[in-house]
Amino acid sequence: MPAKDYKPAVRQAYGMQVDAVLKRYPLKAPAGQTLAAVKTDSIWSAPTLDTARALSRWTSTRMFEFAEQKTPWYAGYPKPSFPAAAQHMAELPYLFDLALFDKLSPRQADLSDRLIAAWTRFAATGDPNGGGERVWPRLHDDRGQAGWHVQSLTSGPWRRADFVKDHHYRFWSVGDTRSHRA
């Protein structure tokens, strides 16, 4: 996406709220990556946390953010001009043997083993904890942001993500800013 197309794209998606969105997400190179951040936060991140918070009122809920930065790309397709990182579906080659993606590196294969072990523990017991990983607490909506634990899953140590800040959750979820959502 050329830089000149960023503001028109935001204007088209967010209409009357364009000024607030552009102030929160000023153009950074590359423009496509900046627009991807806007869309990720408004369409995926904020609604996902809203859903997890609602679910946590009724059932044991854990939330994660797959945050690995060096992920396999789609086999046979040209790579984008910027790092794709943890884009939509990036965790799938770590969990399933799919020909759709490039082969995992040894470091990626290690993360795959860790993810599969956590998912297996969760399927067997309802609790993903164990295997030497940091504790992954339940998400609780009864204590406000302090209870909104989102585990960041990477090839490094797993820890709590600063999800609310990183994805501008309050901007997309408080008051009349709900109308920013595309």
Tab-separated table of N, CA and C in Angstrom:
chain	number	residue	atom	x	y	z
A	1	MET	N	0.847	-1.167	0.000
A	1	MET	CA	0.000	0.000	0.000
A	1	MET	C	0.898	1.236	0.000
A	2	PRO	N	0.746	2.086	-0.985
A	2	PRO	CA	1.487	3.352	-0.965
A	2	PRO	C	1.020	4.230	0.194
A	3	ALA	N	1.929	5.003	0.764
A	3	ALA	CA	1.606	5.864	1.903
A	3	ALA	C	0.420	6.783	1.608
A	4	LYS	N	0.318	7.251	0.372
A	4	LYS	CA	-0.766	8.175	0.015
A	4	LYS	C	-2.150	7.529	0.126
A	5	ASP	N	-2.214	6.214	0.145
A	5	ASP	CA	-3.495	5.520	0.217
A	5	ASP	C	-3.957	5.227	1.651
A	6	TYR	N	-3.091	5.502	2.630
A	6	TYR	CA	-3.431	5.159	4.020
A	6	TYR	C	-4.634	5.951	4.530
A	7	LYS	N	-4.570	7.279	4.468
A	7	LYS	CA	-5.677	8.095	5.002
A	7	LYS	C	-6.994	7.811	4.288
A	8	PRO	N	-7.008	7.713	2.950
A	8	PRO	CA	-8.279	7.371	2.299
A	8	PRO	C	-8.834	6.008	2.731
A	9	ALA	N	-7.950	5.055	2.965
A	9	ALA	CA	-8.413	3.733	3.403
A	9	ALA	C	-9.028	3.813	4.796
A	10	VAL	N	-8.405	4.565	5.690
A	10	VAL	CA	-8.952	4.743	7.041
A	10	VAL	C	-10.264	5.517	6.965
A	11	ARG	N	-10.309	6.555	6.122
A	11	ARG	CA	-11.539	7.343	5.960
A	11	ARG	C	-12.682	6.445	5.468
A	12	GLN	N	-12.390	5.585	4.503
A	12	GLN	CA	-13.421	4.705	3.960
A	12	GLN	C	-13.929	3.732	5.036
A	13	ALA	N	-13.034	3.228	5.869
A	13	ALA	CA	-13.422	2.236	6.870
A	13	ALA	C	-14.069	2.859	8.105
A	14	TYR	N	-13.643	4.081	8.489
A	14	TYR	CA	-14.072	4.632	9.768
A	14	TYR	C	-14.836	5.946	9.658
A	15	GLY	N	-15.094	6.400	8.452
A	15	GLY	CA	-15.975	7.536	8.205
A	15	GLY	C	-15.768	8.729	9.109
A	16	MET	N	-16.810	9.086	9.845
A	16	MET	CA	-16.794	10.294	10.671
A	16	MET	C	-15.773	10.215	11.811
A	17	GLN	N	-15.314	9.036	12.134
A	17	GLN	CA	-14.352	8.855	13.226
A	17	GLN	C	-12.906	8.888	12.735
A	18	VAL	N	-12.705	9.227	11.466
A	18	VAL	CA	-11.380	9.151	10.855
A	18	VAL	C	-10.337	9.945	11.624
A	19	ASP	N	-10.658	11.147	12.086
A	19	ASP	CA	-9.665	11.967	12.787
A	19	ASP	C	-9.175	11.295	14.065
A	20	ALA	N	-10.090	10.717	14.836
A	20	ALA	CA	-9.692	10.030	16.072
A	20	ALA	C	-8.831	8.807	15.764
A	21	VAL	N	-9.193	8.070	14.729
A	21	VAL	CA	-8.421	6.877	14.361
A	21	VAL	C	-7.036	7.271	13.865
A	22	LEU	N	-6.942	8.296	13.018
A	22	LEU	CA	-5.638	8.739	12.507
A	22	LEU	C	-4.758	9.299	13.618
A	23	LYS	N	-5.366	9.946	14.595
A	23	LYS	CA	-4.582	10.449	15.732
A	23	LYS	C	-4.016	9.282	16.542
A	24	ARG	N	-4.814	8.246	16.750
A	24	ARG	CA	-4.391	7.075	17.517
A	24	ARG	C	-3.385	6.229	16.740
A	25	TYR	N	-3.527	6.188	15.413
A	25	TYR	CA	-2.678	5.361	14.545
A	25	TYR	C	-2.059	6.220	13.441
A	26	PRO	N	-1.090	7.066	13.795
A	26	PRO	CA	-0.460	7.879	12.744
A	26	PRO	C	0.290	6.974	11.752
A	27	LEU	N	0.380	7.423	10.535
A	27	LEU	CA	1.035	6.644	9.483
A	27	LEU	C	2.488	6.386	9.831
A	28	LYS	N	2.854	5.123	9.789
A	28	LYS	CA	4.246	4.691	9.924
A	28	LYS	C	4.518	3.780	8.740
A	29	ALA	N	5.750	3.774	8.294
A	29	ALA	CA	6.088	2.915	7.151
A	29	ALA	C	6.221	1.477	7.629
A	30	PRO	N	5.796	0.534	6.872
A	30	PRO	CA	4.988	0.665	5.661
A	30	PRO	C	3.509	0.911	5.976
A	31	ALA	N	2.853	1.589	5.067
A	31	ALA	CA	1.460	1.977	5.280
A	31	ALA	C	0.545	0.771	5.475
A	32	GLY	N	0.787	-0.279	4.732
A	32	GLY	CA	-0.042	-1.481	4.861
A	32	GLY	C	0.039	-2.092	6.247
A	33	GLN	N	1.209	-2.012	6.852
A	33	GLN	CA	1.375	-2.552	8.198
A	33	GLN	C	0.627	-1.686	9.221
A	34	THR	N	0.639	-0.375	9.019
A	34	THR	CA	-0.104	0.510	9.917
A	34	THR	C	-1.603	0.244	9.800
A	35	LEU	N	-2.102	0.108	8.577
A	35	LEU	CA	-3.519	-0.189	8.386
A	35	LEU	C	-3.865	-1.558	8.979
A	36	ALA	N	-2.959	-2.511	8.852
A	36	ALA	CA	-3.196	-3.832	9.442
A	36	ALA	C	-3.340	-3.726	10.955
A	37	ALA	N	-2.558	-2.864	11.600
A	37	ALA	CA	-2.676	-2.673	13.052
A	37	ALA	C	-4.046	-2.097	13.408
A	38	VAL	N	-4.509	-1.111	12.645
A	38	VAL	CA	-5.824	-0.523	12.894
A	38	VAL	C	-6.907	-1.593	12.785
A	39	LYS	N	-6.877	-2.326	11.704
A	39	LYS	CA	-7.903	-3.349	11.471
A	39	LYS	C	-7.817	-4.470	12.498
A	40	THR	N	-6.596	-4.904	12.829
A	40	THR	CA	-6.436	-5.960	13.830
A	40	THR	C	-7.050	-5.544	15.152
A	41	ASP	N	-6.720	-4.342	15.591
A	41	ASP	CA	-7.218	-3.885	16.889
A	41	ASP	C	-8.730	-3.712	16.897
A	42	SER	N	-9.272	-3.122	15.842
A	42	SER	CA	-10.704	-2.812	15.832
A	42	SER	C	-11.578	-4.023	15.527
A	43	ILE	N	-11.135	-4.887	14.622
A	43	ILE	CA	-11.979	-5.988	14.156
A	43	ILE	C	-11.723	-7.283	14.923
A	44	TRP	N	-10.490	-7.504	15.387
A	44	TRP	CA	-10.144	-8.766	16.037
A	44	TRP	C	-9.878	-8.618	17.534
A	45	SER	N	-8.933	-7.765	17.901
A	45	SER	CA	-8.450	-7.740	19.281
A	45	SER	C	-9.510	-7.299	20.283
A	46	ALA	N	-10.103	-6.139	20.069
A	46	ALA	CA	-11.106	-5.639	21.020
A	46	ALA	C	-12.311	-6.577	21.108
A	47	PRO	N	-12.882	-7.024	19.998
A	47	PRO	CA	-14.024	-7.945	20.109
A	47	PRO	C	-13.658	-9.282	20.762
A	48	THR	N	-12.434	-9.756	20.543
A	48	THR	CA	-12.024	-11.019	21.154
A	48	THR	C	-11.945	-10.886	22.670
A	49	LEU	N	-11.365	-9.792	23.154
A	49	LEU	CA	-11.317	-9.583	24.602
A	49	LEU	C	-12.723	-9.387	25.171
A	50	ASP	N	-13.573	-8.665	24.462
A	50	ASP	CA	-14.967	-8.515	24.911
A	50	ASP	C	-15.637	-9.886	25.053
A	51	THR	N	-15.437	-10.746	24.081
A	51	THR	CA	-16.038	-12.080	24.100
A	51	THR	C	-15.476	-12.907	25.245
A	52	ALA	N	-14.154	-12.885	25.417
A	52	ALA	CA	-13.522	-13.653	26.500
A	52	ALA	C	-14.000	-13.159	27.862
A	53	ARG	N	-14.127	-11.850	28.018
A	53	ARG	CA	-14.616	-11.296	29.282
A	53	ARG	C	-16.039	-11.793	29.564
A	54	ALA	N	-16.882	-11.772	28.547
A	54	ALA	CA	-18.265	-12.241	28.732
A	54	ALA	C	-18.290	-13.731	29.074
A	55	LEU	N	-17.500	-14.520	28.374
A	55	LEU	CA	-17.455	-15.956	28.646
A	55	LEU	C	-16.958	-16.246	30.057
A	56	SER	N	-16.008	-15.431	30.524
A	56	SER	CA	-15.412	-15.684	31.841
A	56	SER	C	-16.414	-15.519	32.982
A	57	ARG	N	-17.528	-14.868	32.722
A	57	ARG	CA	-18.563	-14.735	33.743
A	57	ARG	C	-19.300	-16.048	33.962
A	58	TRP	N	-19.192	-16.962	32.977
A	58	TRP	CA	-19.977	-18.197	33.012
A	58	TRP	C	-19.135	-19.464	33.048
A	59	THR	N	-17.901	-19.382	32.572
A	59	THR	CA	-17.088	-20.600	32.480
A	59	THR	C	-15.606	-20.259	32.592
A	60	SER	N	-14.817	-21.237	32.920
A	60	SER	CA	-13.369	-21.059	33.004
A	60	SER	C	-12.840	-20.653	31.631
A	61	THR	N	-12.174	-19.510	31.578
A	61	THR	CA	-11.739	-18.947	30.302
A	61	THR	C	-10.270	-18.564	30.376
A	62	ARG	N	-9.530	-18.960	29.359
A	62	ARG	CA	-8.142	-18.523	29.211
A	62	ARG	C	-8.012	-17.906	27.834
A	63	MET	N	-7.226	-16.858	27.763
A	63	MET	CA	-7.048	-16.155	26.490
A	63	MET	C	-5.565	-16.069	26.184
A	64	PHE	N	-5.246	-16.186	24.912
A	64	PHE	CA	-3.858	-16.065	24.505
A	64	PHE	C	-3.748	-15.192	23.268
A	65	GLU	N	-2.539	-14.706	23.074
A	65	GLU	CA	-2.186	-13.998	21.852
A	65	GLU	C	-0.966	-14.708	21.286
A	66	PHE	N	-1.102	-15.266	20.100
A	66	PHE	CA	0.050	-15.864	19.438
A	66	PHE	C	0.901	-14.708	18.934
A	67	ALA	N	2.083	-14.541	19.501
A	67	ALA	CA	2.890	-13.341	19.253
A	67	ALA	C	4.262	-13.648	18.660
A	68	GLU	N	4.446	-14.828	18.117
A	68	GLU	CA	5.737	-15.180	17.514
A	68	GLU	C	6.002	-14.274	16.312
A	69	GLN	N	7.204	-13.754	16.216
A	69	GLN	CA	7.530	-12.795	15.153
A	69	GLN	C	8.117	-13.435	13.901
A	70	LYS	N	8.711	-14.607	14.005
A	70	LYS	CA	9.300	-15.285	12.835
A	70	LYS	C	8.495	-16.543	12.556
A	71	THR	N	7.460	-16.372	11.755
A	71	THR	CA	6.539	-17.467	11.465
A	71	THR	C	6.714	-17.947	10.026
A	72	PRO	N	6.397	-19.212	9.759
A	72	PRO	CA	6.486	-19.707	8.384
A	72	PRO	C	5.473	-19.007	7.490
A	73	TRP	N	5.851	-18.799	6.246
A	73	TRP	CA	4.953	-18.192	5.270
A	73	TRP	C	4.261	-19.296	4.486
A	74	TYR	N	3.354	-18.928	3.637
A	74	TYR	CA	2.602	-19.870	2.819
A	74	TYR	C	3.508	-20.451	1.732
A	75	ALA	N	3.572	-21.766	1.647
A	75	ALA	CA	4.439	-22.457	0.694
A	75	ALA	C	4.054	-22.080	-0.740
A	76	GLY	N	5.044	-21.654	-1.516
A	76	GLY	CA	4.826	-21.349	-2.921
A	76	GLY	C	4.299	-19.959	-3.207
A	77	TYR	N	4.133	-19.129	-2.189
A	77	TYR	CA	3.626	-17.773	-2.393
A	77	TYR	C	4.706	-16.757	-2.049
A	78	PRO	N	4.762	-15.639	-2.782
A	78	PRO	CA	5.767	-14.622	-2.458
A	78	PRO	C	5.508	-14.017	-1.087
A	79	LYS	N	6.594	-13.743	-0.374
A	79	LYS	CA	6.475	-13.135	0.949
A	79	LYS	C	6.106	-11.666	0.807
A	80	PRO	N	5.396	-11.111	1.799
A	80	PRO	CA	5.044	-9.695	1.731
A	80	PRO	C	6.284	-8.821	1.912
A	81	SER	N	6.139	-7.534	1.642
A	81	SER	CA	7.260	-6.596	1.714
A	81	SER	C	7.624	-6.232	3.150
A	82	PHE	N	6.829	-6.639	4.124
A	82	PHE	CA	7.122	-6.388	5.532
A	82	PHE	C	6.958	-7.702	6.293
A	83	PRO	N	7.557	-7.820	7.471
A	83	PRO	CA	7.435	-9.078	8.221
A	83	PRO	C	5.978	-9.400	8.530
A	84	ALA	N	5.559	-10.585	8.156
A	84	ALA	CA	4.172	-10.983	8.388
A	84	ALA	C	3.926	-11.305	9.855
A	85	ALA	N	4.945	-11.787	10.548
A	85	ALA	CA	4.886	-12.080	11.985
A	85	ALA	C	3.674	-12.935	12.328
A	86	ALA	N	2.926	-12.532	13.339
A	86	ALA	CA	1.821	-13.341	13.860
A	86	ALA	C	0.500	-12.954	13.219
A	87	GLN	N	0.448	-13.026	11.922
A	87	GLN	CA	-0.781	-12.689	11.204
A	87	GLN	C	-1.821	-13.796	11.371
A	88	HIS	N	-3.003	-13.548	10.866
A	88	HIS	CA	-4.103	-14.505	10.938
A	88	HIS	C	-3.650	-15.855	10.394
A	89	MET	N	-3.879	-16.910	11.121
A	89	MET	CA	-3.548	-18.296	10.792
A	89	MET	C	-2.080	-18.657	11.023
A	90	ALA	N	-1.253	-17.736	11.513
A	90	ALA	CA	0.173	-18.009	11.665
A	90	ALA	C	0.458	-19.141	12.640
A	91	GLU	N	-0.451	-19.403	13.582
A	91	GLU	CA	-0.212	-20.466	14.556
A	91	GLU	C	-0.514	-21.855	14.001
A	92	LEU	N	-1.243	-21.932	12.899
A	92	LEU	CA	-1.670	-23.237	12.385
A	92	LEU	C	-0.528	-24.194	12.043
A	93	PRO	N	0.568	-23.744	11.402
A	93	PRO	CA	1.632	-24.714	11.110
A	93	PRO	C	2.329	-25.231	12.370
A	94	TYR	N	2.138	-24.566	13.498
A	94	TYR	CA	2.709	-25.027	14.753
A	94	TYR	C	1.855	-26.134	15.380
A	95	LEU	N	0.587	-26.192	15.000
A	95	LEU	CA	-0.350	-27.140	15.603
A	95	LEU	C	-0.721	-28.298	14.690
A	96	PHE	N	-0.592	-28.081	13.383
A	96	PHE	CA	-1.005	-29.098	12.416
A	96	PHE	C	0.067	-29.249	11.340
A	97	ASP	N	0.198	-30.443	10.803
A	97	ASP	CA	1.133	-30.696	9.714
A	97	ASP	C	0.423	-30.352	8.403
A	98	LEU	N	0.597	-29.096	7.973
A	98	LEU	CA	-0.118	-28.588	6.801
A	98	LEU	C	0.857	-28.246	5.681
A	99	ALA	N	0.636	-28.773	4.501
A	99	ALA	CA	1.480	-28.466	3.344
A	99	ALA	C	1.289	-27.024	2.882
A	100	LEU	N	0.296	-26.350	3.404
A	100	LEU	CA	0.002	-24.972	3.040
A	100	LEU	C	1.140	-24.016	3.420
A	101	PHE	N	1.943	-24.408	4.420
A	101	PHE	CA	2.985	-23.522	4.948
A	101	PHE	C	4.379	-24.081	4.688
A	102	ASP	N	5.378	-23.173	4.697
A	102	ASP	CA	6.774	-23.590	4.648
A	102	ASP	C	7.067	-24.455	5.869
A	103	LYS	N	8.108	-25.271	5.781
A	103	LYS	CA	8.507	-26.141	6.891
A	103	LYS	C	8.962	-25.313	8.088
A	104	LEU	N	8.759	-25.844	9.267
A	104	LEU	CA	9.187	-25.183	10.494
A	104	LEU	C	10.699	-25.295	10.656
A	105	SER	N	11.307	-24.230	11.152
A	105	SER	CA	12.719	-24.264	11.520
A	105	SER	C	12.837	-25.033	12.845
A	106	PRO	N	14.047	-25.389	13.279
A	106	PRO	CA	14.176	-26.062	14.578
A	106	PRO	C	13.597	-25.245	15.739
A	107	ARG	N	13.795	-23.944	15.734
A	107	ARG	CA	13.235	-23.094	16.799
A	107	ARG	C	11.707	-23.108	16.733
A	108	GLN	N	11.163	-23.051	15.531
A	108	GLN	CA	9.718	-23.091	15.362
A	108	GLN	C	9.167	-24.459	15.776
A	109	ALA	N	9.903	-25.524	15.476
A	109	ALA	CA	9.472	-26.870	15.865
A	109	ALA	C	9.427	-27.000	17.385
A	110	ASP	N	10.364	-26.361	18.089
A	110	ASP	CA	10.352	-26.372	19.547
A	110	ASP	C	9.091	-25.669	20.070
A	111	LEU	N	8.754	-24.509	19.496
A	111	LEU	CA	7.525	-23.818	19.898
A	111	LEU	C	6.313	-24.686	19.577
A	112	SER	N	6.333	-25.360	18.459
A	112	SER	CA	5.242	-26.263	18.098
A	112	SER	C	5.039	-27.321	19.175
A	113	ASP	N	6.124	-27.933	19.635
A	113	ASP	CA	6.024	-28.953	20.687
A	113	ASP	C	5.411	-28.371	21.956
A	114	ARG	N	5.816	-27.151	22.317
A	114	ARG	CA	5.301	-26.505	23.523
A	114	ARG	C	3.804	-26.201	23.393
A	115	LEU	N	3.404	-25.683	22.222
A	115	LEU	CA	1.987	-25.370	22.001
A	115	LEU	C	1.136	-26.643	22.029
A	116	ILE	N	1.592	-27.661	21.329
A	116	ILE	CA	0.826	-28.915	21.295
A	116	ILE	C	0.705	-29.509	22.693
A	117	ALA	N	1.765	-29.426	23.484
A	117	ALA	CA	1.705	-29.938	24.859
A	117	ALA	C	0.683	-29.150	25.686
A	118	ALA	N	0.678	-27.826	25.552
A	118	ALA	CA	-0.284	-27.010	26.298
A	118	ALA	C	-1.713	-27.308	25.857
A	119	TRP	N	-1.926	-27.437	24.560
A	119	TRP	CA	-3.266	-27.728	24.042
A	119	TRP	C	-3.708	-29.121	24.515
A	120	THR	N	-2.787	-30.064	24.535
A	120	THR	CA	-3.120	-31.421	24.982
A	120	THR	C	-3.483	-31.426	26.461
A	121	ARG	N	-2.701	-30.722	27.283
A	121	ARG	CA	-3.036	-30.619	28.709
A	121	ARG	C	-4.415	-29.986	28.883
A	122	PHE	N	-4.680	-28.942	28.101
A	122	PHE	CA	-5.966	-28.264	28.210
A	122	PHE	C	-7.110	-29.202	27.805
A	123	ALA	N	-6.932	-29.948	26.720
A	123	ALA	CA	-7.979	-30.872	26.272
A	123	ALA	C	-8.220	-31.986	27.294
A	124	ALA	N	-7.146	-32.437	27.941
A	124	ALA	CA	-7.268	-33.552	28.882
A	124	ALA	C	-7.800	-33.121	30.247
A	125	THR	N	-7.433	-31.911	30.683
A	125	THR	CA	-7.741	-31.525	32.066
A	125	THR	C	-8.506	-30.220	32.203
A	126	GLY	N	-8.602	-29.438	31.118
A	126	GLY	CA	-9.206	-28.116	31.208
A	126	GLY	C	-8.224	-27.065	31.691
A	127	ASP	N	-6.944	-27.438	31.798
A	127	ASP	CA	-5.906	-26.539	32.310
A	127	ASP	C	-4.647	-26.699	31.459
A	128	PRO	N	-4.199	-25.633	30.769
A	128	PRO	CA	-3.020	-25.745	29.916
A	128	PRO	C	-1.690	-25.686	30.676
A	129	ASN	N	-1.733	-25.422	31.977
A	129	ASN	CA	-0.510	-25.221	32.749
A	129	ASN	C	0.276	-26.511	32.928
A	130	GLY	N	1.594	-26.329	33.070
A	130	GLY	CA	2.499	-27.453	33.264
A	130	GLY	C	3.600	-27.436	32.223
A	131	GLY	N	4.384	-28.477	32.185
A	131	GLY	CA	5.428	-28.591	31.173
A	131	GLY	C	6.539	-27.575	31.314
A	132	GLY	N	6.666	-26.952	32.477
A	132	GLY	CA	7.730	-25.977	32.680
A	132	GLY	C	7.411	-24.580	32.178
A	133	GLU	N	6.207	-24.358	31.669
A	133	GLU	CA	5.819	-23.028	31.187
A	133	GLU	C	5.382	-22.164	32.362
A	134	ARG	N	5.418	-20.855	32.153
A	134	ARG	CA	4.900	-19.945	33.183
A	134	ARG	C	3.408	-20.165	33.363
A	135	VAL	N	2.942	-19.885	34.546
A	135	VAL	CA	1.523	-20.076	34.861
A	135	VAL	C	0.664	-19.241	33.920
A	136	TRP	N	-0.400	-19.855	33.451
A	136	TRP	CA	-1.352	-19.227	32.550
A	136	TRP	C	-2.682	-19.136	33.293
A	137	PRO	N	-2.910	-18.017	33.994
A	137	PRO	CA	-4.131	-17.894	34.803
A	137	PRO	C	-5.389	-17.760	33.953
A	138	ARG	N	-6.493	-18.018	34.612
A	138	ARG	CA	-7.791	-17.788	33.979
A	138	ARG	C	-8.013	-16.294	33.820
A	139	LEU	N	-8.796	-15.942	32.831
A	139	LEU	CA	-9.215	-14.565	32.642
A	139	LEU	C	-10.458	-14.364	33.504
A	140	HIS	N	-10.475	-13.291	34.284
A	140	HIS	CA	-11.617	-12.979	35.148
A	140	HIS	C	-12.119	-11.589	34.793
A	141	ASP	N	-13.409	-11.452	34.625
A	141	ASP	CA	-13.969	-10.136	34.328
A	141	ASP	C	-14.423	-9.405	35.585
A	142	ASP	N	-14.334	-10.056	36.716
A	142	ASP	CA	-14.860	-9.451	37.941
A	142	ASP	C	-13.895	-8.477	38.601
A	143	ARG	N	-12.652	-8.399	38.164
A	143	ARG	CA	-11.678	-7.518	38.810
A	143	ARG	C	-11.179	-6.423	37.875
A	144	GLY	N	-11.857	-6.190	36.790
A	144	GLY	CA	-11.391	-5.182	35.846
A	144	GLY	C	-10.130	-5.636	35.150
A	145	GLN	N	-9.371	-4.700	34.647
A	145	GLN	CA	-8.201	-5.009	33.827
A	145	GLN	C	-7.206	-5.926	34.535
A	146	ALA	N	-7.100	-5.857	35.846
A	146	ALA	CA	-6.160	-6.712	36.576
A	146	ALA	C	-6.468	-8.184	36.356
A	147	GLY	N	-7.729	-8.520	36.106
A	147	GLY	CA	-8.115	-9.913	35.885
A	147	GLY	C	-8.118	-10.327	34.427
A	148	TRP	N	-7.783	-9.403	33.546
A	148	TRP	CA	-7.822	-9.718	32.117
A	148	TRP	C	-6.469	-10.245	31.677
A	149	HIS	N	-6.159	-11.445	32.080
A	149	HIS	CA	-4.860	-12.028	31.752
A	149	HIS	C	-4.908	-12.620	30.347
A	150	VAL	N	-4.035	-12.127	29.489
A	150	VAL	CA	-3.867	-12.658	28.132
A	150	VAL	C	-2.439	-13.166	28.049
A	151	GLN	N	-2.278	-14.462	27.800
A	151	GLN	CA	-0.947	-15.061	27.741
A	151	GLN	C	-0.346	-14.833	26.350
A	152	SER	N	0.867	-14.324	26.313
A	152	SER	CA	1.587	-14.112	25.061
A	152	SER	C	2.417	-15.354	24.769
A	153	LEU	N	2.116	-16.019	23.661
A	153	LEU	CA	2.790	-17.261	23.301
A	153	LEU	C	3.818	-16.985	22.208
A	154	THR	N	5.086	-17.208	22.549
A	154	THR	CA	6.202	-17.005	21.620
A	154	THR	C	7.220	-18.118	21.827
A	155	SER	N	8.266	-18.101	21.011
A	155	SER	CA	9.330	-19.088	21.187
A	155	SER	C	10.164	-18.793	22.426
A	156	GLY	N	10.049	-17.595	22.990
A	156	GLY	CA	10.698	-17.264	24.258
A	156	GLY	C	9.804	-17.664	25.411
A	157	PRO	N	10.073	-17.123	26.589
A	157	PRO	CA	9.208	-17.439	27.743
A	157	PRO	C	7.794	-16.902	27.515
A	158	TRP	N	6.816	-17.682	27.911
A	158	TRP	CA	5.436	-17.239	27.826
A	158	TRP	C	5.166	-16.344	29.018
A	159	ARG	N	4.517	-15.226	28.757
A	159	ARG	CA	4.225	-14.271	29.833
A	159	ARG	C	2.946	-13.524	29.508
A	160	ARG	N	2.552	-12.693	30.442
A	160	ARG	CA	1.347	-11.894	30.268
A	160	ARG	C	1.592	-10.824	29.200
A	161	ALA	N	0.681	-10.719	28.262
A	161	ALA	CA	0.725	-9.660	27.253
A	161	ALA	C	0.125	-8.392	27.832
A	162	ASP	N	0.596	-7.248	27.397
A	162	ASP	CA	-0.046	-5.984	27.757
A	162	ASP	C	-1.098	-5.703	26.679
A	163	PHE	N	-2.042	-6.615	26.580
A	163	PHE	CA	-3.012	-6.664	25.494
A	163	PHE	C	-3.852	-5.395	25.408
A	164	VAL	N	-4.320	-4.911	26.547
A	164	VAL	CA	-5.183	-3.729	26.579
A	164	VAL	C	-4.451	-2.537	25.980
A	165	LYS	N	-3.212	-2.337	26.371
A	165	LYS	CA	-2.420	-1.218	25.858
A	165	LYS	C	-1.982	-1.455	24.416
A	166	ASP	N	-1.437	-2.628	24.154
A	166	ASP	CA	-0.884	-2.915	22.827
A	166	ASP	C	-1.916	-2.814	21.718
A	167	HIS	N	-3.165	-3.115	22.031
A	167	HIS	CA	-4.216	-3.118	21.004
A	167	HIS	C	-5.231	-1.989	21.196
A	168	HIS	N	-4.856	-0.992	22.002
A	168	HIS	CA	-5.700	0.196	22.198
A	168	HIS	C	-7.137	-0.190	22.538
A	169	TYR	N	-7.252	-1.162	23.439
A	169	TYR	CA	-8.567	-1.694	23.778
A	169	TYR	C	-9.533	-0.620	24.259
A	170	ARG	N	-9.099	0.258	25.125
A	170	ARG	CA	-10.005	1.291	25.658
A	170	ARG	C	-10.503	2.213	24.543
A	171	PHE	N	-9.656	2.517	23.597
A	171	PHE	CA	-10.054	3.363	22.466
A	171	PHE	C	-11.212	2.722	21.694
A	172	TRP	N	-11.106	1.421	21.459
A	172	TRP	CA	-12.125	0.733	20.661
A	172	TRP	C	-13.336	0.303	21.473
A	173	SER	N	-13.269	0.343	22.792
A	173	SER	CA	-14.340	-0.239	23.601
A	173	SER	C	-15.071	0.716	24.518
A	174	VAL	N	-14.620	1.935	24.693
A	174	VAL	CA	-15.227	2.836	25.676
A	174	VAL	C	-16.090	3.886	24.987
A	175	GLY	N	-17.266	4.087	25.537
A	175	GLY	CA	-18.139	5.178	25.079
A	175	GLY	C	-18.480	5.106	23.610
A	176	ASP	N	-18.452	6.268	22.971
A	176	ASP	CA	-18.893	6.347	21.574
A	176	ASP	C	-17.827	5.846	20.604
A	177	THR	N	-16.651	5.442	21.088
A	177	THR	CA	-15.641	4.954	20.162
A	177	THR	C	-16.013	3.588	19.594
A	178	ARG	N	-17.039	2.933	20.117
A	178	ARG	CA	-17.481	1.668	19.513
A	178	ARG	C	-17.816	1.892	18.039
A	179	SER	N	-18.200	3.091	17.685
A	179	SER	CA	-18.553	3.371	16.291
A	179	SER	C	-17.315	3.382	15.388
A	180	HIS	N	-16.117	3.305	15.963
A	180	HIS	CA	-14.901	3.238	15.141
A	180	HIS	C	-14.788	1.902	14.428
A	181	ARG	N	-15.416	0.881	14.985
A	181	ARG	CA	-15.270	-0.447	14.400
A	181	ARG	C	-15.796	-0.470	12.986
A	182	ALA	N	-15.021	-1.115	12.143
A	182	ALA	CA	-15.402	-1.210	10.723
A	182	ALA	C	-16.511	-2.228	10.551
